[in-house]
C-alpha cells in the first residue's frame, strides 16, 4: 500500500485534520505492510474518528484524552488485549511524530494500559478437538488442508501464513521448510520445518502465493477466517474457532507434549515466556498438576 493511498484513505474520514497531521499518519503507516499495516490503520482510524468527533486535533491530544479513549473502549466491552493494542499503536504513532519533530513529546509515553489477563480468553482446543479439525481439513480442498495444518502445526500468525509464496519453500537438512517473515522481529526471515503432510498439501498450489482467494488475489485475514470456521463446523467442535485459535492450540499441544517452554516461545515468535504461558490452555488439566507428577515420581522410587 503506497503512502499516497494511505493518505487518501485517512483524509476521507478526518478532513478536519491539518495537512501535517495527515502526512504524519501516512508516514507512520508507510513503514508497515500487509496485515500488520492494515491492523495499525484500523487502530488509527478508530482513534482519529474519536478525535474528530470531539473536534480534537491529533497534535493537540493529551495523555488524559488517550486514557479517556481507552476507558470508553472498555465500557463498550472491548477485550483488554484489544484496548492494549490500540494504545500501543497510538504510542507508536506519537513516538514517530516526536522523531519527525512534529511533536515536542509523546502524550502516550506514560499512559496506563489495561492489565492483560494471565489466561487467554480465546477458544481452547484439546488434543482430540485439534486432531478432529486436522482430519476435517485433510478431507477438504487443498487450500483449506494446507492453511489449517500450517497454522495448527507451526503456530503461525495468519499474516505470516497468508504472506507465504511458493518460492519460499526449501529443503534444509532433510526437512521441507518454508521461509516466513516475522514482522514482530523487524522483518526477520526465518525458515520453519513443515510436517510432511503439510508440505504435500502446499505442493498442490501452483506458482505465486501459496494461498489464493476465489478472485485470484492473495488470501487475506477474513478469507482465512472463513476457511477455518468451515473446517471447524465439519469437525463438529461446536466452538468459535479462528486462525488465532489454532496458534493457541499449537502452543498448548507443544507444551503438553513436553516441548520446553523456551523452544515453544521461539517457534511461536513470542516476545517473552509470559505470552507463551497465556497460550497454554492445558494448564488447568488436573493430570498435569504438580501433585499428580510428584505422586507418580515417589511411587516409582518406592518400587
PDB file of C-alpha atoms in Angstrom:
ATOM      1  CA  UNK A   1       0.000   0.000   0.000  1.00  0.00           C
ATOM      2  CA  UNK A   2       1.506   3.321  -1.024  1.00  0.00           C
ATOM      3  CA  UNK A   3       1.852   6.469   1.073  1.00  0.00           C
ATOM      4  CA  UNK A   4      -0.477   8.291  -1.291  1.00  0.00           C
ATOM      5  CA  UNK A   5      -3.150   5.617  -0.903  1.00  0.00           C
ATOM      6  CA  UNK A   6      -2.864   5.696   2.885  1.00  0.00           C
ATOM      7  CA  UNK A   7      -3.073   9.484   2.911  1.00  0.00           C
ATOM      8  CA  UNK A   8      -6.156   9.435   0.681  1.00  0.00           C
ATOM      9  CA  UNK A   9      -7.847   6.769   2.799  1.00  0.00           C
ATOM     10  CA  UNK A  10      -7.274   8.649   6.019  1.00  0.00           C
ATOM     11  CA  UNK A  11      -8.256  12.029   4.559  1.00  0.00           C
ATOM     12  CA  UNK A  12     -11.711  10.737   3.705  1.00  0.00           C
ATOM     13  CA  UNK A  13     -12.520  10.053   7.346  1.00  0.00           C
ATOM     14  CA  UNK A  14     -10.993  13.085   9.078  1.00  0.00           C
ATOM     15  CA  UNK A  15     -10.999  16.128   6.772  1.00  0.00           C
ATOM     16  CA  UNK A  16     -10.714  18.441   9.786  1.00  0.00           C
ATOM     17  CA  UNK A  17      -7.118  17.407  10.450  1.00  0.00           C
ATOM     18  CA  UNK A  18      -4.253  19.576   9.273  1.00  0.00           C
ATOM     19  CA  UNK A  19      -2.014  18.642   6.372  1.00  0.00           C
ATOM     20  CA  UNK A  20       0.862  17.940   8.767  1.00  0.00           C
ATOM     21  CA  UNK A  21      -1.303  15.575  10.820  1.00  0.00           C
ATOM     22  CA  UNK A  22      -2.489  13.667   7.750  1.00  0.00           C
ATOM     23  CA  UNK A  23       1.054  13.469   6.441  1.00  0.00           C
ATOM     24  CA  UNK A  24       2.244  12.106   9.788  1.00  0.00           C
ATOM     25  CA  UNK A  25      -0.443   9.413   9.712  1.00  0.00           C
ATOM     26  CA  UNK A  26       0.502   8.397   6.187  1.00  0.00           C
ATOM     27  CA  UNK A  27       4.202   8.449   7.029  1.00  0.00           C
ATOM     28  CA  UNK A  28       3.764   6.247  10.079  1.00  0.00           C
ATOM     29  CA  UNK A  29       1.640   3.676   8.224  1.00  0.00           C
ATOM     30  CA  UNK A  30       4.002   3.643   5.255  1.00  0.00           C
ATOM     31  CA  UNK A  31       6.517   1.851   7.472  1.00  0.00           C
ATOM     32  CA  UNK A  32       4.304  -1.235   7.631  1.00  0.00           C
ATOM     33  CA  UNK A  33       2.757  -3.524   5.065  1.00  0.00           C
ATOM     34  CA  UNK A  34       0.366  -6.410   4.734  1.00  0.00           C
ATOM     35  CA  UNK A  35      -1.939  -7.374   7.579  1.00  0.00           C
ATOM     36  CA  UNK A  36       0.264  -5.593  10.122  1.00  0.00           C
ATOM     37  CA  UNK A  37      -0.234  -2.316   8.278  1.00  0.00           C
ATOM     38  CA  UNK A  38      -3.960  -2.991   7.986  1.00  0.00           C
ATOM     39  CA  UNK A  39      -4.193  -3.576  11.736  1.00  0.00           C
ATOM     40  CA  UNK A  40      -2.387  -0.338  12.549  1.00  0.00           C
ATOM     41  CA  UNK A  41      -4.552   1.530  10.032  1.00  0.00           C
ATOM     42  CA  UNK A  42      -7.696   0.171  11.705  1.00  0.00           C
ATOM     43  CA  UNK A  43      -6.474   1.238  15.145  1.00  0.00           C
ATOM     44  CA  UNK A  44      -5.691   4.747  13.933  1.00  0.00           C
ATOM     45  CA  UNK A  45      -8.973   5.058  12.033  1.00  0.00           C
ATOM     46  CA  UNK A  46     -10.867   4.378  15.227  1.00  0.00           C
ATOM     47  CA  UNK A  47      -8.772   6.797  17.268  1.00  0.00           C
ATOM     48  CA  UNK A  48      -8.822   9.570  14.658  1.00  0.00           C
ATOM     49  CA  UNK A  49     -12.605   9.198  14.284  1.00  0.00           C
ATOM     50  CA  UNK A  50     -12.895   9.518  18.064  1.00  0.00           C
ATOM     51  CA  UNK A  51     -10.748  12.673  17.981  1.00  0.00           C
ATOM     52  CA  UNK A  52     -12.662  14.182  15.089  1.00  0.00           C
ATOM     53  CA  UNK A  53     -15.993  13.643  16.880  1.00  0.00           C
ATOM     54  CA  UNK A  54     -14.602  15.806  19.686  1.00  0.00           C
ATOM     55  CA  UNK A  55     -13.023  18.433  17.390  1.00  0.00           C
ATOM     56  CA  UNK A  56      -9.662  17.378  18.775  1.00  0.00           C
ATOM     57  CA  UNK A  57      -6.552  17.736  16.621  1.00  0.00           C
ATOM     58  CA  UNK A  58      -4.075  14.851  16.634  1.00  0.00           C
ATOM     59  CA  UNK A  59      -1.202  17.063  17.718  1.00  0.00           C
ATOM     60  CA  UNK A  60      -3.366  18.539  20.498  1.00  0.00           C
ATOM     61  CA  UNK A  61      -4.086  15.164  22.117  1.00  0.00           C
ATOM     62  CA  UNK A  62      -3.124  14.872  25.782  1.00  0.00           C
ATOM     63  CA  UNK A  63      -2.494  11.849  27.947  1.00  0.00           C
ATOM     64  CA  UNK A  64      -5.930  12.318  29.545  1.00  0.00           C
ATOM     65  CA  UNK A  65      -7.580  12.146  26.111  1.00  0.00           C
ATOM     66  CA  UNK A  66      -5.866   8.851  25.287  1.00  0.00           C
ATOM     67  CA  UNK A  67      -6.865   7.340  28.614  1.00  0.00           C
ATOM     68  CA  UNK A  68     -10.452   8.512  28.121  1.00  0.00           C
ATOM     69  CA  UNK A  69     -10.466   6.820  24.718  1.00  0.00           C
ATOM     70  CA  UNK A  70      -9.225   3.597  26.341  1.00  0.00           C
ATOM     71  CA  UNK A  71     -11.842   3.708  29.088  1.00  0.00           C
ATOM     72  CA  UNK A  72     -14.606   4.180  26.525  1.00  0.00           C
ATOM     73  CA  UNK A  73     -13.376   1.134  24.616  1.00  0.00           C
ATOM     74  CA  UNK A  74     -13.510  -0.898  27.827  1.00  0.00           C
ATOM     75  CA  UNK A  75     -17.024   0.395  28.552  1.00  0.00           C
ATOM     76  CA  UNK A  76     -18.086  -0.850  25.115  1.00  0.00           C
ATOM     77  CA  UNK A  77     -16.900  -4.322  26.050  1.00  0.00           C
ATOM     78  CA  UNK A  78     -13.652  -4.446  24.086  1.00  0.00           C
ATOM     79  CA  UNK A  79     -11.192  -7.081  25.299  1.00  0.00           C
ATOM     80  CA  UNK A  80      -8.214  -5.862  27.321  1.00  0.00           C
ATOM     81  CA  UNK A  81      -5.825  -7.188  24.695  1.00  0.00           C
ATOM     82  CA  UNK A  82      -7.664  -5.174  22.019  1.00  0.00           C
ATOM     83  CA  UNK A  83      -7.535  -1.993  24.071  1.00  0.00           C
ATOM     84  CA  UNK A  84      -3.842  -2.534  24.768  1.00  0.00           C
ATOM     85  CA  UNK A  85      -3.140  -2.976  21.057  1.00  0.00           C
ATOM     86  CA  UNK A  86      -4.986   0.265  20.225  1.00  0.00           C
ATOM     87  CA  UNK A  87      -2.929   2.111  22.836  1.00  0.00           C
ATOM     88  CA  UNK A  88       0.325   0.590  21.549  1.00  0.00           C
ATOM     89  CA  UNK A  89      -0.498   1.815  18.046  1.00  0.00           C
ATOM     90  CA  UNK A  90      -1.252   5.316  19.332  1.00  0.00           C
ATOM     91  CA  UNK A  91       2.009   5.273  21.287  1.00  0.00           C
ATOM     92  CA  UNK A  92       3.892   4.180  18.180  1.00  0.00           C
ATOM     93  CA  UNK A  93       2.367   6.964  16.110  1.00  0.00           C
ATOM     94  CA  UNK A  94       3.140   9.541  18.809  1.00  0.00           C
ATOM     95  CA  UNK A  95       6.723   8.328  19.029  1.00  0.00           C
ATOM     96  CA  UNK A  96       7.028   8.656  15.250  1.00  0.00           C
ATOM     97  CA  UNK A  97       5.699  12.231  15.400  1.00  0.00           C
ATOM     98  CA  UNK A  98       8.284  13.106  18.058  1.00  0.00           C
ATOM     99  CA  UNK A  99      11.094  11.588  15.991  1.00  0.00           C
ATOM    100  CA  UNK A 100       9.957  13.639  12.997  1.00  0.00           C
ATOM    101  CA  UNK A 101       9.943  16.757  15.224  1.00  0.00           C
ATOM    102  CA  UNK A 102       6.210  17.229  14.751  1.00  0.00           C
ATOM    103  CA  UNK A 103       5.582  16.901  18.498  1.00  0.00           C
ATOM    104  CA  UNK A 104       7.708  18.035  21.430  1.00  0.00           C
ATOM    105  CA  UNK A 105       6.820  14.961  23.485  1.00  0.00           C
ATOM    106  CA  UNK A 106       4.618  11.891  23.258  1.00  0.00           C
ATOM    107  CA  UNK A 107       1.322  12.162  25.166  1.00  0.00           C
ATOM    108  CA  UNK A 108       1.176   8.350  25.233  1.00  0.00           C
ATOM    109  CA  UNK A 109       4.609   7.817  26.780  1.00  0.00           C
ATOM    110  CA  UNK A 110       3.331   7.242  30.331  1.00  0.00           C
ATOM    111  CA  UNK A 111      -0.234   6.236  29.599  1.00  0.00           C
ATOM    112  CA  UNK A 112      -1.764   3.497  31.718  1.00  0.00           C
ATOM    113  CA  UNK A 113      -2.701   0.326  29.867  1.00  0.00           C
ATOM    114  CA  UNK A 114      -5.110  -2.410  30.937  1.00  0.00           C
ATOM    115  CA  UNK A 115      -3.551  -5.354  32.665  1.00  0.00           C
ATOM    116  CA  UNK A 116      -3.761  -8.297  30.293  1.00  0.00           C
ATOM    117  CA  UNK A 117      -5.125 -11.475  31.868  1.00  0.00           C
ATOM    118  CA  UNK A 118      -2.590 -14.224  32.519  1.00  0.00           C
ATOM    119  CA  UNK A 119      -5.089 -16.638  30.971  1.00  0.00           C
ATOM    120  CA  UNK A 120      -6.059 -16.046  27.352  1.00  0.00           C
ATOM    121  CA  UNK A 121      -9.803 -15.885  26.711  1.00  0.00           C
ATOM    122  CA  UNK A 122      -9.507 -17.305  23.212  1.00  0.00           C
ATOM    123  CA  UNK A 123     -11.346 -20.533  22.449  1.00  0.00           C
ATOM    124  CA  UNK A 124      -9.395 -23.603  23.534  1.00  0.00           C
ATOM    125  CA  UNK A 125      -8.944 -26.851  21.649  1.00  0.00           C
ATOM    126  CA  UNK A 126      -7.891 -30.009  23.420  1.00  0.00           C
ATOM    127  CA  UNK A 127      -5.838 -32.732  21.747  1.00  0.00           C
ATOM    128  CA  UNK A 128      -8.874 -34.622  20.426  1.00  0.00           C
ATOM    129  CA  UNK A 129     -10.564 -31.491  19.091  1.00  0.00           C
ATOM    130  CA  UNK A 130      -7.394 -30.379  17.344  1.00  0.00           C
ATOM    131  CA  UNK A 131      -6.989 -33.827  15.819  1.00  0.00           C
ATOM    132  CA  UNK A 132     -10.594 -33.805  14.569  1.00  0.00           C
ATOM    133  CA  UNK A 133     -10.061 -30.404  12.988  1.00  0.00           C
ATOM    134  CA  UNK A 134      -6.909 -31.577  11.200  1.00  0.00           C
ATOM    135  CA  UNK A 135      -8.739 -34.648   9.886  1.00  0.00           C
ATOM    136  CA  UNK A 136     -11.617 -32.479   8.658  1.00  0.00           C
ATOM    137  CA  UNK A 137      -9.175 -30.132   6.939  1.00  0.00           C
ATOM    138  CA  UNK A 138      -7.445 -33.075   5.268  1.00  0.00           C
ATOM    139  CA  UNK A 139     -10.762 -34.061   3.683  1.00  0.00           C
ATOM    140  CA  UNK A 140     -11.313 -30.574   2.315  1.00  0.00           C
ATOM    141  CA  UNK A 141      -9.831 -28.623  -0.616  1.00  0.00           C
ATOM    142  CA  UNK A 142      -6.013 -28.391  -0.836  1.00  0.00           C
ATOM    143  CA  UNK A 143      -6.004 -24.702   0.210  1.00  0.00           C
ATOM    144  CA  UNK A 144      -8.011 -25.442   3.357  1.00  0.00           C
ATOM    145  CA  UNK A 145      -5.894 -28.501   4.097  1.00  0.00           C
ATOM    146  CA  UNK A 146      -2.603 -26.611   3.808  1.00  0.00           C
ATOM    147  CA  UNK A 147      -3.734 -23.479   5.662  1.00  0.00           C
ATOM    148  CA  UNK A 148      -5.110 -25.238   8.728  1.00  0.00           C
ATOM    149  CA  UNK A 149      -2.212 -27.679   9.016  1.00  0.00           C
ATOM    150  CA  UNK A 150       0.258 -24.811   8.688  1.00  0.00           C
ATOM    151  CA  UNK A 151      -1.495 -22.717  11.338  1.00  0.00           C
ATOM    152  CA  UNK A 152      -2.029 -25.607  13.752  1.00  0.00           C
ATOM    153  CA  UNK A 153       1.307 -27.417  13.414  1.00  0.00           C
ATOM    154  CA  UNK A 154       3.567 -24.383  13.042  1.00  0.00           C
ATOM    155  CA  UNK A 155       1.710 -21.843  15.192  1.00  0.00           C
ATOM    156  CA  UNK A 156       1.964 -19.131  12.541  1.00  0.00           C
ATOM    157  CA  UNK A 157       0.213 -15.803  12.647  1.00  0.00           C
ATOM    158  CA  UNK A 158      -2.382 -15.601   9.892  1.00  0.00           C
ATOM    159  CA  UNK A 159      -0.399 -12.760   8.281  1.00  0.00           C
ATOM    160  CA  UNK A 160       2.691 -14.989   8.146  1.00  0.00           C
ATOM    161  CA  UNK A 161       0.787 -17.844   6.527  1.00  0.00           C
ATOM    162  CA  UNK A 162      -1.062 -15.610   4.056  1.00  0.00           C
ATOM    163  CA  UNK A 163       2.217 -13.961   3.057  1.00  0.00           C
ATOM    164  CA  UNK A 164       3.856 -17.249   2.033  1.00  0.00           C
ATOM    165  CA  UNK A 165       4.950 -17.745  -1.587  1.00  0.00           C
ATOM    166  CA  UNK A 166       5.818 -20.958  -3.421  1.00  0.00           C
ATOM    167  CA  UNK A 167       9.309 -19.563  -3.951  1.00  0.00           C
ATOM    168  CA  UNK A 168       9.793 -19.528  -0.172  1.00  0.00           C
ATOM    169  CA  UNK A 169       9.708 -23.333   0.011  1.00  0.00           C
ATOM    170  CA  UNK A 170      13.058 -25.032   0.531  1.00  0.00           C
ATOM    171  CA  UNK A 171      14.928 -28.077   1.781  1.00  0.00           C
ATOM    172  CA  UNK A 172      17.280 -27.987   4.762  1.00  0.00           C
ATOM    173  CA  UNK A 173      18.976 -30.980   6.384  1.00  0.00           C
ATOM    174  CA  UNK A 174      16.318 -33.359   5.117  1.00  0.00           C
ATOM    175  CA  UNK A 175      13.385 -31.152   6.165  1.00  0.00           C
ATOM    176  CA  UNK A 176      10.991 -29.371   3.858  1.00  0.00           C
ATOM    177  CA  UNK A 177      10.973 -25.747   5.000  1.00  0.00           C
ATOM    178  CA  UNK A 178       9.080 -22.527   4.431  1.00  0.00           C
ATOM    179  CA  UNK A 179      10.739 -19.124   4.784  1.00  0.00           C
ATOM    180  CA  UNK A 180       8.450 -16.637   6.528  1.00  0.00           C
ATOM    181  CA  UNK A 181       8.870 -13.008   7.513  1.00  0.00           C
ATOM    182  CA  UNK A 182       8.462 -12.263  11.217  1.00  0.00           C
ATOM    183  CA  UNK A 183       7.001  -8.759  11.276  1.00  0.00           C
ATOM    184  CA  UNK A 184       7.257  -8.746  15.081  1.00  0.00           C
ATOM    185  CA  UNK A 185      11.031  -9.195  14.749  1.00  0.00           C
ATOM    186  CA  UNK A 186      11.686  -6.309  12.402  1.00  0.00           C
ATOM    187  CA  UNK A 187      11.039  -8.272   9.215  1.00  0.00           C
ATOM    188  CA  UNK A 188      13.445 -11.083  10.084  1.00  0.00           C
ATOM    189  CA  UNK A 189      13.184 -14.026   7.680  1.00  0.00           C
ATOM    190  CA  UNK A 190      13.263 -17.481   9.303  1.00  0.00           C
ATOM    191  CA  UNK A 191      12.958 -20.982   7.846  1.00  0.00           C
ATOM    192  CA  UNK A 192      10.436 -23.210   9.613  1.00  0.00           C
ATOM    193  CA  UNK A 193      10.167 -27.013   9.142  1.00  0.00           C
ATOM    194  CA  UNK A 194       6.988 -28.402   7.607  1.00  0.00           C
ATOM    195  CA  UNK A 195       5.260 -31.613   8.596  1.00  0.00           C
ATOM    196  CA  UNK A 196       5.304 -33.994   5.586  1.00  0.00           C
ATOM    197  CA  UNK A 197       1.531 -33.817   5.172  1.00  0.00           C
ATOM    198  CA  UNK A 198       1.596 -30.013   5.313  1.00  0.00           C
ATOM    199  CA  UNK A 199       4.314 -29.928   2.669  1.00  0.00           C
ATOM    200  CA  UNK A 200       2.304 -32.250   0.402  1.00  0.00           C
ATOM    201  CA  UNK A 201      -0.770 -30.036   0.712  1.00  0.00           C
ATOM    202  CA  UNK A 202       1.250 -26.923  -0.116  1.00  0.00           C
ATOM    203  CA  UNK A 203       2.773 -28.679  -3.131  1.00  0.00           C
ATOM    204  CA  UNK A 204      -0.686 -28.772  -4.711  1.00  0.00           C
ATOM    205  CA  UNK A 205      -0.604 -24.962  -5.042  1.00  0.00           C
ATOM    206  CA  UNK A 206       0.738 -23.669  -8.333  1.00  0.00           C
ATOM    207  CA  UNK A 207       3.017 -20.604  -8.509  1.00  0.00           C
ATOM    208  CA  UNK A 208       2.931 -17.251  -6.701  1.00  0.00           C
ATOM    209  CA  UNK A 209       1.235 -17.042  -3.304  1.00  0.00           C
ATOM    210  CA  UNK A 210       0.524 -20.324  -1.551  1.00  0.00           C
ATOM    211  CA  UNK A 211      -2.982 -19.232  -0.577  1.00  0.00           C
ATOM    212  CA  UNK A 212      -5.215 -17.554  -3.155  1.00  0.00           C
ATOM    213  CA  UNK A 213      -8.764 -16.287  -2.657  1.00  0.00           C
ATOM    214  CA  UNK A 214     -11.572 -17.098  -5.116  1.00  0.00           C
ATOM    215  CA  UNK A 215     -10.905 -13.859  -7.023  1.00  0.00           C
ATOM    216  CA  UNK A 216      -7.288 -14.863  -7.648  1.00  0.00           C
ATOM    217  CA  UNK A 217      -5.777 -12.414  -5.193  1.00  0.00           C
ATOM    218  CA  UNK A 218      -3.700 -13.337  -2.143  1.00  0.00           C
ATOM    219  CA  UNK A 219      -5.794 -14.734   0.682  1.00  0.00           C
ATOM    220  CA  UNK A 220      -6.498 -12.200   3.435  1.00  0.00           C
ATOM    221  CA  UNK A 221      -7.310 -12.400   7.139  1.00  0.00           C
ATOM    222  CA  UNK A 222     -11.081 -12.611   6.668  1.00  0.00           C
ATOM    223  CA  UNK A 223     -10.821 -15.254   3.951  1.00  0.00           C
ATOM    224  CA  UNK A 224      -8.569 -17.355   6.182  1.00  0.00           C
ATOM    225  CA  UNK A 225     -11.073 -16.997   8.997  1.00  0.00           C
ATOM    226  CA  UNK A 226     -13.902 -18.283   6.807  1.00  0.00           C
ATOM    227  CA  UNK A 227     -11.852 -21.320   5.788  1.00  0.00           C
ATOM    228  CA  UNK A 228     -11.035 -22.188   9.414  1.00  0.00           C
ATOM    229  CA  UNK A 229     -14.654 -21.769  10.541  1.00  0.00           C
ATOM    230  CA  UNK A 230     -15.863 -24.006   7.697  1.00  0.00           C
ATOM    231  CA  UNK A 231     -13.440 -26.783   8.664  1.00  0.00           C
ATOM    232  CA  UNK A 232     -14.351 -26.391  12.349  1.00  0.00           C
ATOM    233  CA  UNK A 233     -18.030 -26.921  11.525  1.00  0.00           C
ATOM    234  CA  UNK A 234     -17.185 -30.112   9.615  1.00  0.00           C
ATOM    235  CA  UNK A 235     -15.063 -31.283  12.539  1.00  0.00           C
ATOM    236  CA  UNK A 236     -18.035 -30.745  14.868  1.00  0.00           C
ATOM    237  CA  UNK A 237     -16.089 -28.869  17.558  1.00  0.00           C
ATOM    238  CA  UNK A 238     -19.076 -26.695  18.452  1.00  0.00           C
ATOM    239  CA  UNK A 239     -16.685 -23.846  19.291  1.00  0.00           C
ATOM    240  CA  UNK A 240     -15.974 -20.485  17.720  1.00  0.00           C
ATOM    241  CA  UNK A 241     -12.653 -21.239  16.013  1.00  0.00           C
ATOM    242  CA  UNK A 242     -10.431 -18.620  14.363  1.00  0.00           C
ATOM    243  CA  UNK A 243      -6.928 -18.800  12.838  1.00  0.00           C
ATOM    244  CA  UNK A 244      -5.603 -17.423  16.127  1.00  0.00           C
ATOM    245  CA  UNK A 245      -7.298 -20.311  17.975  1.00  0.00           C
ATOM    246  CA  UNK A 246      -5.011 -22.659  16.057  1.00  0.00           C
ATOM    247  CA  UNK A 247      -1.983 -20.624  17.107  1.00  0.00           C
ATOM    248  CA  UNK A 248      -3.057 -21.077  20.730  1.00  0.00           C
ATOM    249  CA  UNK A 249      -3.667 -24.773  20.105  1.00  0.00           C
ATOM    250  CA  UNK A 250      -0.144 -25.162  18.722  1.00  0.00           C
ATOM    251  CA  UNK A 251       1.419 -23.715  21.887  1.00  0.00           C
ATOM    252  CA  UNK A 252      -0.795 -25.793  24.159  1.00  0.00           C
ATOM    253  CA  UNK A 253      -0.146 -29.025  22.260  1.00  0.00           C
ATOM    254  CA  UNK A 254       3.609 -28.389  22.163  1.00  0.00           C
ATOM    255  CA  UNK A 255       3.841 -27.771  25.903  1.00  0.00           C
ATOM    256  CA  UNK A 256       1.561 -30.704  26.649  1.00  0.00           C
ATOM    257  CA  UNK A 257       3.806 -32.924  24.520  1.00  0.00           C
ATOM    258  CA  UNK A 258       6.801 -31.922  26.633  1.00  0.00           C
ATOM    259  CA  UNK A 259       8.445 -29.332  24.378  1.00  0.00           C
ATOM    260  CA  UNK A 260      10.437 -26.919  26.610  1.00  0.00           C
ATOM    261  CA  UNK A 261       8.833 -23.537  27.160  1.00  0.00           C
ATOM    262  CA  UNK A 262      11.791 -21.715  25.583  1.00  0.00           C
ATOM    263  CA  UNK A 263      11.515 -23.776  22.395  1.00  0.00           C
ATOM    264  CA  UNK A 264       7.768 -23.134  22.114  1.00  0.00           C
ATOM    265  CA  UNK A 265       8.360 -19.420  22.660  1.00  0.00           C
ATOM    266  CA  UNK A 266      10.898 -19.370  19.828  1.00  0.00           C
ATOM    267  CA  UNK A 267       8.725 -21.410  17.465  1.00  0.00           C
ATOM    268  CA  UNK A 268       5.750 -19.101  18.003  1.00  0.00           C
ATOM    269  CA  UNK A 269       7.977 -15.968  17.950  1.00  0.00           C
ATOM    270  CA  UNK A 270       6.538 -14.737  21.235  1.00  0.00           C
ATOM    271  CA  UNK A 271       8.228 -11.716  22.796  1.00  0.00           C
ATOM    272  CA  UNK A 272       8.516 -13.466  26.169  1.00  0.00           C
ATOM    273  CA  UNK A 273       7.592 -16.651  28.053  1.00  0.00           C
ATOM    274  CA  UNK A 274       4.599 -14.965  29.670  1.00  0.00           C
ATOM    275  CA  UNK A 275       2.854 -14.765  26.294  1.00  0.00           C
ATOM    276  CA  UNK A 276       3.594 -18.438  25.661  1.00  0.00           C
ATOM    277  CA  UNK A 277       2.104 -19.390  29.013  1.00  0.00           C
ATOM    278  CA  UNK A 278      -1.035 -17.381  28.195  1.00  0.00           C
ATOM    279  CA  UNK A 279      -1.435 -19.663  25.185  1.00  0.00           C
ATOM    280  CA  UNK A 280      -1.069 -22.805  27.296  1.00  0.00           C
ATOM    281  CA  UNK A 281      -4.714 -23.710  27.711  1.00  0.00           C
ATOM    282  CA  UNK A 282      -3.907 -27.112  29.261  1.00  0.00           C
ATOM    283  CA  UNK A 283      -2.502 -25.651  32.480  1.00  0.00           C
ATOM    284  CA  UNK A 284      -5.800 -26.326  34.232  1.00  0.00           C
ATOM    285  CA  UNK A 285      -5.658 -30.036  33.436  1.00  0.00           C
ATOM    286  CA  UNK A 286      -5.640 -31.973  36.697  1.00  0.00           C
ATOM    287  CA  UNK A 287      -3.374 -34.703  35.349  1.00  0.00           C
ATOM    288  CA  UNK A 288      -0.684 -32.038  34.836  1.00  0.00           C
ATOM    289  CA  UNK A 289      -0.959 -30.798  38.404  1.00  0.00           C
ATOM    290  CA  UNK A 290       2.271 -30.993  40.395  1.00  0.00           C
ATOM    291  CA  UNK A 291       0.552 -33.259  42.917  1.00  0.00           C
ATOM    292  CA  UNK A 292      -0.023 -35.983  40.304  1.00  0.00           C
ATOM    293  CA  UNK A 293       3.511 -35.688  38.932  1.00  0.00           C
ATOM    294  CA  UNK A 294       5.123 -35.856  42.385  1.00  0.00           C
ATOM    295  CA  UNK A 295       2.911 -38.787  43.392  1.00  0.00           C
ATOM    296  CA  UNK A 296       3.958 -40.722  40.286  1.00  0.00           C
ATOM    297  CA  UNK A 297       7.616 -39.886  40.881  1.00  0.00           C
ATOM    298  CA  UNK A 298       7.528 -41.007  44.500  1.00  0.00           C
ATOM    299  CA  UNK A 299       5.574 -44.174  43.625  1.00  0.00           C
ATOM    300  CA  UNK A 300       8.236 -45.094  41.089  1.00  0.00           C
ATOM    301  CA  UNK A 301      11.018 -44.603  43.654  1.00  0.00           C
ATOM    302  CA  UNK A 302       9.180 -46.741  46.236  1.00  0.00           C
ATOM    303  CA  UNK A 303       9.080 -49.812  43.967  1.00  0.00           C
TER     304      UNK A 303
END
